[in-house]
Amino acid sequence: MENQYTPPNIWTHDTESGGKWASINRPVSGSTHEKTLPVGKHALQLYSMGTPNGQKITIMLEELLALGKDAEYDAHMINIGEGEQFSSGFVAANPNSKIPALVDHSNELAEPIFESASILVYLAEKFNALLPEKGIKRTQVFNWLFWVHGAAPYLGGGFGHFYSYAPEKFEYPINRFTMEVKRQLDLLDKQLAKNEFIAGDELSIVDIATWPWYGNLVLGYLYDAKEFLQVDDYTHLQRWAKAMADRPSVQRGRIINRTWGEPWEQLENRHSAEDVDKVLALKLK
C-alpha cells in the first residue's frame, strides 16, 4: 500500500501522466478550432474513424448495399488522435465530440445523427432492413442493442484502457474489468449456444453493433488479449465471430476510415464501392 493514491480535495486535469489518449481528453465539451466538415456527392455523409464504434456504421452501410438498398455514402476520416473531433464542424454534427456522426442530406432538415446505436436504428428504419418492424422480435433486438451499448464501455474504456493503453499496469483495475469482460463473453456465448445470431435466427443491427467489439476481441484483432482472456473457451461466440468475419460487409466495413494495419486494411476515406475494391485487391496480390 506504499503507493496508495489519496484523492485531493479538488480534482484537476492531468495531461502529463494519463497515457496514450491523455492529450485529447478534456473535462469540458465544445470545439477547440474552426474547421468545416467535407461533404461528398452522396446523400449519406459519415464522419468517423475505423475504431470498433466506427466499424459498426460502415459495416451496416456495406450490408445495406449488399442487400440492394440505395445506401451509397461518403465516409470521411475523423482522426481522433489529432483532435479532429473537436473541430467546429464535427461538434455541430455531434456535440459530444465522439465518432461516429452521420448526416443524411436526403432529409429536408439534414439534422445530424450521433451515437452508434441511434445511427444503426435510423438506417435500419430508413431502409427497412436488419430490424423487425414490430413485436417481440423487435424488442429482442433492442434488448441486446441496449445491452451492448452499455456493456462495451467496460470492454473499451475499462479493460482496454488499463490492459493496453494505461502508462502503467495496475493489478486492481485490470482484475476488475477482466472479470466483467469475461462475464460478458460468457453471456454472449450462452446466448449464441441457443441462436445463430445474437437476437435470434436472423442477422440484425445487434450483430453489427456487437461484432466490432466482441468479435474483434475473440478473433485477436483487439488488445492482443486472446490468451489472457482464454477466448477459445467461448466456442459458440467463436463460431459467430468467425461467421460474421466471413461476411463481405464486415470485410469491407472494417477497413474504412482506417490508417493502420496491413495495406489491405487501410482506406482513409470512402466515396465509392471501387475505393474499397482497390484496397481489398491488395491482399490478393
CSV table of C-alpha atoms in Angstrom, one decimal:
chain,number,residue,atom,x,y,z
A,1,MET,CA,0.0,0.0,0.0
A,2,GLU,CA,3.0,2.3,-0.2
A,3,ASN,CA,1.8,3.8,-3.5
A,4,GLN,CA,-1.8,4.2,-2.4
A,5,TYR,CA,-3.5,7.2,-4.1
A,6,THR,CA,-5.2,9.7,-1.9
A,7,PRO,CA,-7.6,11.9,-3.9
A,8,PRO,CA,-7.1,15.6,-3.5
A,9,ASN,CA,-9.9,17.8,-2.2
A,10,ILE,CA,-10.4,19.2,-5.7
A,11,TRP,CA,-9.6,17.3,-8.9
A,12,THR,CA,-7.5,18.9,-11.6
A,13,HIS,CA,-7.0,17.7,-15.1
A,14,ASP,CA,-3.6,16.0,-15.5
A,15,THR,CA,-2.4,15.9,-19.2
A,16,GLU,CA,1.1,14.6,-18.4
A,17,SER,CA,0.6,11.1,-17.0
A,18,GLY,CA,-2.7,9.9,-18.4
A,19,GLY,CA,-1.3,7.7,-21.1
A,20,LYS,CA,-1.8,7.5,-24.9
A,21,TRP,CA,-5.1,9.5,-25.1
A,22,ALA,CA,-4.5,12.0,-22.3
A,23,SER,CA,-3.7,14.9,-24.6
A,24,ILE,CA,-7.1,14.7,-26.4
A,25,ASN,CA,-9.4,14.0,-23.4
A,26,ARG,CA,-10.8,17.0,-21.7
A,27,PRO,CA,-13.3,17.7,-18.8
A,28,VAL,CA,-15.2,20.2,-21.0
A,29,SER,CA,-17.2,19.9,-24.2
A,30,GLY,CA,-17.2,22.1,-27.2
A,31,SER,CA,-14.9,22.9,-30.1
A,32,THR,CA,-11.3,23.9,-30.0
A,33,HIS,CA,-10.8,25.2,-33.5
A,34,GLU,CA,-12.7,26.2,-36.6
A,35,LYS,CA,-13.0,23.7,-39.4
A,36,THR,CA,-15.8,22.8,-41.8
A,37,LEU,CA,-16.6,19.2,-42.5
A,38,PRO,CA,-16.2,17.9,-46.0
A,39,VAL,CA,-19.3,16.9,-48.0
A,40,GLY,CA,-19.2,14.3,-50.8
A,41,LYS,CA,-21.6,13.6,-53.6
A,42,HIS,CA,-23.9,11.1,-51.8
A,43,ALA,CA,-26.9,11.9,-49.5
A,44,LEU,CA,-25.3,9.9,-46.6
A,45,GLN,CA,-22.2,11.6,-45.2
A,46,LEU,CA,-20.4,9.6,-42.4
A,47,TYR,CA,-17.7,11.2,-40.2
A,48,SER,CA,-15.9,8.6,-38.4
A,49,MET,CA,-12.8,6.5,-37.7
A,50,GLY,CA,-12.2,2.8,-38.0
A,51,THR,CA,-12.4,2.0,-34.3
A,52,PRO,CA,-15.0,-0.5,-33.1
A,53,ASN,CA,-17.7,2.2,-32.8
A,54,GLY,CA,-16.9,3.5,-36.2
A,55,GLN,CA,-16.9,0.0,-37.8
A,56,LYS,CA,-20.5,-0.5,-36.7
A,57,ILE,CA,-21.7,2.0,-39.2
A,58,THR,CA,-19.5,1.2,-42.1
A,59,ILE,CA,-20.4,-2.5,-41.7
A,60,MET,CA,-24.1,-1.6,-41.6
A,61,LEU,CA,-23.9,0.6,-44.7
A,62,GLU,CA,-22.0,-2.1,-46.6
A,63,GLU,CA,-24.5,-4.7,-45.5
A,64,LEU,CA,-27.3,-2.5,-46.7
A,65,LEU,CA,-25.6,-2.1,-50.1
A,66,ALA,CA,-25.2,-5.9,-50.3
A,67,LEU,CA,-29.0,-6.2,-49.7
A,68,GLY,CA,-29.5,-4.0,-52.8
A,69,LYS,CA,-30.5,-0.9,-50.8
A,70,ASP,CA,-29.8,2.6,-52.2
A,71,ALA,CA,-27.4,3.3,-49.3
A,72,GLU,CA,-24.4,4.8,-51.1
A,73,TYR,CA,-22.3,7.0,-48.9
A,74,ASP,CA,-19.2,9.0,-48.3
A,75,ALA,CA,-17.1,8.2,-45.3
A,76,HIS,CA,-14.7,10.9,-44.1
A,77,MET,CA,-11.9,10.1,-41.7
A,78,ILE,CA,-12.0,12.0,-38.3
A,79,ASN,CA,-8.6,11.4,-36.7
A,80,ILE,CA,-9.3,11.4,-33.0
A,81,GLY,CA,-5.6,11.1,-32.2
A,82,GLU,CA,-5.2,14.5,-33.8
A,83,GLY,CA,-8.2,16.1,-32.1
A,84,GLU,CA,-10.3,16.4,-35.3
A,85,GLN,CA,-13.4,15.5,-33.3
A,86,PHE,CA,-13.1,18.9,-31.6
A,87,SER,CA,-13.5,21.0,-34.8
A,88,SER,CA,-16.4,23.3,-35.0
A,89,GLY,CA,-17.9,21.3,-37.9
A,90,PHE,CA,-17.7,18.0,-36.1
A,91,VAL,CA,-19.1,19.4,-32.8
A,92,ALA,CA,-22.0,20.7,-34.8
A,93,ALA,CA,-22.6,17.1,-36.0
A,94,ASN,CA,-22.0,15.6,-32.6
A,95,PRO,CA,-21.9,17.9,-29.5
A,96,ASN,CA,-20.4,15.0,-27.6
A,97,SER,CA,-17.3,15.0,-29.9
A,98,LYS,CA,-17.3,11.3,-30.3
A,99,ILE,CA,-17.2,9.3,-33.6
A,100,PRO,CA,-19.3,8.3,-35.5
A,101,ALA,CA,-21.7,11.0,-36.7
A,102,LEU,CA,-24.0,10.8,-39.8
A,103,VAL,CA,-25.7,13.5,-41.8
A,104,ASP,CA,-28.4,12.5,-44.2
A,105,HIS,CA,-28.9,15.2,-46.8
A,106,SER,CA,-32.0,13.5,-48.3
A,107,ASN,CA,-33.7,14.5,-45.1
A,108,GLU,CA,-35.1,18.0,-45.6
A,109,LEU,CA,-33.6,19.3,-42.3
A,110,ALA,CA,-30.3,17.4,-42.7
A,111,GLU,CA,-30.1,17.0,-38.9
A,112,PRO,CA,-27.1,15.0,-37.8
A,113,ILE,CA,-27.4,11.7,-36.1
A,114,PHE,CA,-24.9,10.6,-33.4
A,115,GLU,CA,-24.4,7.7,-31.1
A,116,SER,CA,-23.7,4.5,-33.0
A,117,ALA,CA,-26.9,2.7,-31.8
A,118,SER,CA,-29.0,5.6,-32.8
A,119,ILE,CA,-27.4,5.7,-36.3
A,120,LEU,CA,-28.0,1.9,-36.7
A,121,VAL,CA,-31.7,2.3,-35.8
A,122,TYR,CA,-32.0,5.3,-38.1
A,123,LEU,CA,-30.5,3.4,-41.1
A,124,ALA,CA,-32.5,0.2,-40.3
A,125,GLU,CA,-35.7,2.1,-40.3
A,126,LYS,CA,-34.8,4.3,-43.3
A,127,PHE,CA,-34.1,1.2,-45.5
A,128,ASN,CA,-36.5,-1.2,-43.8
A,129,ALA,CA,-33.8,-3.8,-43.1
A,130,LEU,CA,-32.0,-5.7,-40.3
A,131,LEU,CA,-34.6,-4.7,-37.7
A,132,PRO,CA,-38.0,-6.3,-37.3
A,133,GLU,CA,-40.9,-3.9,-37.8
A,134,LYS,CA,-42.8,-4.8,-34.6
A,135,GLY,CA,-43.4,-7.3,-31.9
A,136,ILE,CA,-41.3,-9.4,-29.7
A,137,LYS,CA,-38.6,-9.9,-32.3
A,138,ARG,CA,-38.0,-6.2,-32.5
A,139,THR,CA,-37.9,-6.0,-28.7
A,140,GLN,CA,-35.3,-8.8,-28.6
A,141,VAL,CA,-33.1,-6.8,-30.9
A,142,PHE,CA,-33.5,-3.7,-28.7
A,143,ASN,CA,-32.8,-5.8,-25.6
A,144,TRP,CA,-29.4,-6.8,-26.9
A,145,LEU,CA,-28.7,-3.5,-28.7
A,146,PHE,CA,-29.1,-1.6,-25.4
A,147,TRP,CA,-27.1,-4.2,-23.6
A,148,VAL,CA,-24.1,-3.9,-25.9
A,149,HIS,CA,-24.3,-0.1,-25.9
A,150,GLY,CA,-24.0,-0.1,-22.1
A,151,ALA,CA,-21.6,-3.1,-21.9
A,152,ALA,CA,-18.9,-2.1,-24.5
A,153,PRO,CA,-17.6,0.8,-22.4
A,154,TYR,CA,-16.4,-1.8,-19.8
A,155,LEU,CA,-14.5,-3.6,-22.6
A,156,GLY,CA,-13.2,-0.5,-24.4
A,157,GLY,CA,-12.9,2.2,-21.8
A,158,GLY,CA,-12.3,-0.2,-18.9
A,159,PHE,CA,-10.4,-3.3,-19.8
A,160,GLY,CA,-8.9,-2.0,-23.0
A,161,HIS,CA,-7.6,1.2,-21.3
A,162,PHE,CA,-6.0,-0.5,-18.3
A,163,TYR,CA,-4.8,-3.6,-20.2
A,164,SER,CA,-3.4,-1.9,-23.3
A,165,TYR,CA,-3.2,1.9,-23.0
A,166,ALA,CA,-2.6,3.0,-19.4
A,167,PRO,CA,1.0,4.2,-18.9
A,168,GLU,CA,1.4,1.7,-16.1
A,169,LYS,CA,-0.1,-1.7,-15.4
A,170,PHE,CA,-2.3,-1.7,-12.3
A,171,GLU,CA,-3.5,-5.0,-10.9
A,172,TYR,CA,-6.8,-3.9,-9.3
A,173,PRO,CA,-8.4,-2.2,-12.4
A,174,ILE,CA,-7.2,-4.9,-14.7
A,175,ASN,CA,-8.7,-7.6,-12.5
A,176,ARG,CA,-11.9,-5.7,-12.0
A,177,PHE,CA,-12.5,-5.1,-15.7
A,178,THR,CA,-11.3,-8.6,-16.7
A,179,MET,CA,-13.9,-10.2,-14.5
A,180,GLU,CA,-16.6,-8.1,-16.1
A,181,VAL,CA,-15.4,-8.7,-19.6
A,182,LYS,CA,-15.3,-12.4,-19.1
A,183,ARG,CA,-18.8,-12.3,-17.7
A,184,GLN,CA,-19.9,-10.6,-20.8
A,185,LEU,CA,-18.2,-13.1,-23.1
A,186,ASP,CA,-19.8,-15.9,-21.1
A,187,LEU,CA,-23.2,-14.3,-21.5
A,188,LEU,CA,-22.8,-13.9,-25.3
A,189,ASP,CA,-21.5,-17.5,-25.5
A,190,LYS,CA,-24.6,-18.8,-23.8
A,191,GLN,CA,-26.9,-16.7,-25.9
A,192,LEU,CA,-25.2,-17.9,-29.1
A,193,ALA,CA,-25.5,-21.5,-28.0
A,194,LYS,CA,-29.2,-21.1,-28.5
A,195,ASN,CA,-29.3,-18.9,-31.6
A,196,GLU,CA,-27.4,-18.5,-34.8
A,197,PHE,CA,-27.3,-14.7,-34.3
A,198,ILE,CA,-27.5,-12.8,-31.1
A,199,ALA,CA,-31.2,-11.8,-31.1
A,200,GLY,CA,-32.5,-14.9,-32.9
A,201,ASP,CA,-32.2,-16.7,-36.2
A,202,GLU,CA,-31.7,-13.7,-38.4
A,203,LEU,CA,-28.9,-11.2,-38.8
A,204,SER,CA,-29.8,-7.8,-37.2
A,205,ILE,CA,-28.3,-4.5,-36.2
A,206,VAL,CA,-27.3,-6.0,-32.9
A,207,ASP,CA,-24.9,-8.4,-34.6
A,208,ILE,CA,-23.4,-5.4,-36.4
A,209,ALA,CA,-23.2,-3.4,-33.2
A,210,THR,CA,-21.6,-6.3,-31.3
A,211,TRP,CA,-19.0,-7.8,-33.7
A,212,PRO,CA,-16.6,-4.8,-33.8
A,213,TRP,CA,-16.1,-5.1,-30.1
A,214,TYR,CA,-16.5,-8.7,-29.1
A,215,GLY,CA,-15.9,-10.3,-32.5
A,216,ASN,CA,-12.6,-8.4,-32.9
A,217,LEU,CA,-11.7,-9.3,-29.4
A,218,VAL,CA,-12.1,-13.1,-29.6
A,219,LEU,CA,-10.5,-13.2,-33.0
A,220,GLY,CA,-7.4,-11.5,-31.7
A,221,TYR,CA,-7.8,-8.2,-33.6
A,222,LEU,CA,-8.3,-6.1,-30.4
A,223,TYR,CA,-5.9,-5.6,-27.5
A,224,ASP,CA,-3.9,-8.8,-28.2
A,225,ALA,CA,-5.6,-10.4,-25.2
A,226,LYS,CA,-6.7,-13.8,-26.6
A,227,GLU,CA,-4.6,-15.9,-24.3
A,228,PHE,CA,-5.1,-13.6,-21.3
A,229,LEU,CA,-8.9,-13.9,-21.6
A,230,GLN,CA,-8.9,-17.5,-22.8
A,231,VAL,CA,-11.2,-16.6,-25.6
A,232,ASP,CA,-11.1,-20.0,-27.2
A,233,ASP,CA,-13.2,-21.3,-24.4
A,234,TYR,CA,-16.2,-19.5,-25.8
A,235,THR,CA,-16.9,-21.8,-28.6
A,236,HIS,CA,-20.3,-20.5,-29.6
A,237,LEU,CA,-19.1,-16.9,-29.6
A,238,GLN,CA,-16.1,-18.0,-31.7
A,239,ARG,CA,-18.4,-19.7,-34.2
A,240,TRP,CA,-20.5,-16.5,-34.5
A,241,ALA,CA,-17.4,-14.2,-34.7
A,242,LYS,CA,-15.8,-16.2,-37.5
A,243,ALA,CA,-19.1,-16.4,-39.4
A,244,MET,CA,-19.5,-12.6,-39.2
A,245,ALA,CA,-15.9,-12.0,-40.2
A,246,ASP,CA,-16.6,-14.1,-43.4
A,247,ARG,CA,-19.3,-11.7,-44.5
A,248,PRO,CA,-18.2,-9.4,-47.3
A,249,SER,CA,-19.9,-6.5,-45.5
A,250,VAL,CA,-17.7,-7.0,-42.5
A,251,GLN,CA,-14.5,-7.4,-44.5
A,252,ARG,CA,-15.3,-4.2,-46.4
A,253,GLY,CA,-16.7,-2.1,-43.5
A,254,ARG,CA,-13.8,-2.8,-41.1
A,255,ILE,CA,-11.2,-1.2,-43.3
A,256,ILE,CA,-12.9,2.1,-43.9
A,257,ASN,CA,-11.6,5.3,-42.2
A,258,ARG,CA,-8.6,3.3,-41.1
A,259,THR,CA,-4.9,4.2,-41.4
A,260,TRP,CA,-3.2,1.4,-39.5
A,261,GLY,CA,-2.6,-2.3,-40.1
A,262,GLU,CA,-1.8,-4.1,-43.3
A,263,PRO,CA,-2.1,-2.1,-46.6
A,264,TRP,CA,-5.2,-4.0,-47.5
A,265,GLU,CA,-6.8,-3.0,-44.2
A,266,GLN,CA,-6.5,0.8,-44.7
A,267,LEU,CA,-8.9,3.1,-46.5
A,268,GLU,CA,-8.8,6.6,-45.1
A,269,ASN,CA,-11.8,7.9,-46.9
A,270,ARG,CA,-14.5,6.1,-48.9
A,271,HIS,CA,-16.5,7.6,-51.7
A,272,SER,CA,-17.5,4.6,-53.8
A,273,ALA,CA,-17.5,0.8,-53.8
A,274,GLU,CA,-14.5,0.9,-56.1
A,275,ASP,CA,-12.4,2.6,-53.4
A,276,VAL,CA,-13.0,-0.5,-51.1
A,277,ASP,CA,-12.4,-2.9,-54.0
A,278,LYS,CA,-9.0,-1.5,-54.8
A,279,VAL,CA,-7.8,-1.8,-51.2
A,280,LEU,CA,-9.1,-5.4,-50.7
A,281,ALA,CA,-7.4,-6.3,-54.0
A,282,LEU,CA,-4.0,-5.6,-52.5
A,283,LYS,CA,-4.4,-8.7,-50.3
A,284,LEU,CA,-4.9,-10.9,-53.4
A,285,LYS,CA,-1.7,-9.6,-54.9
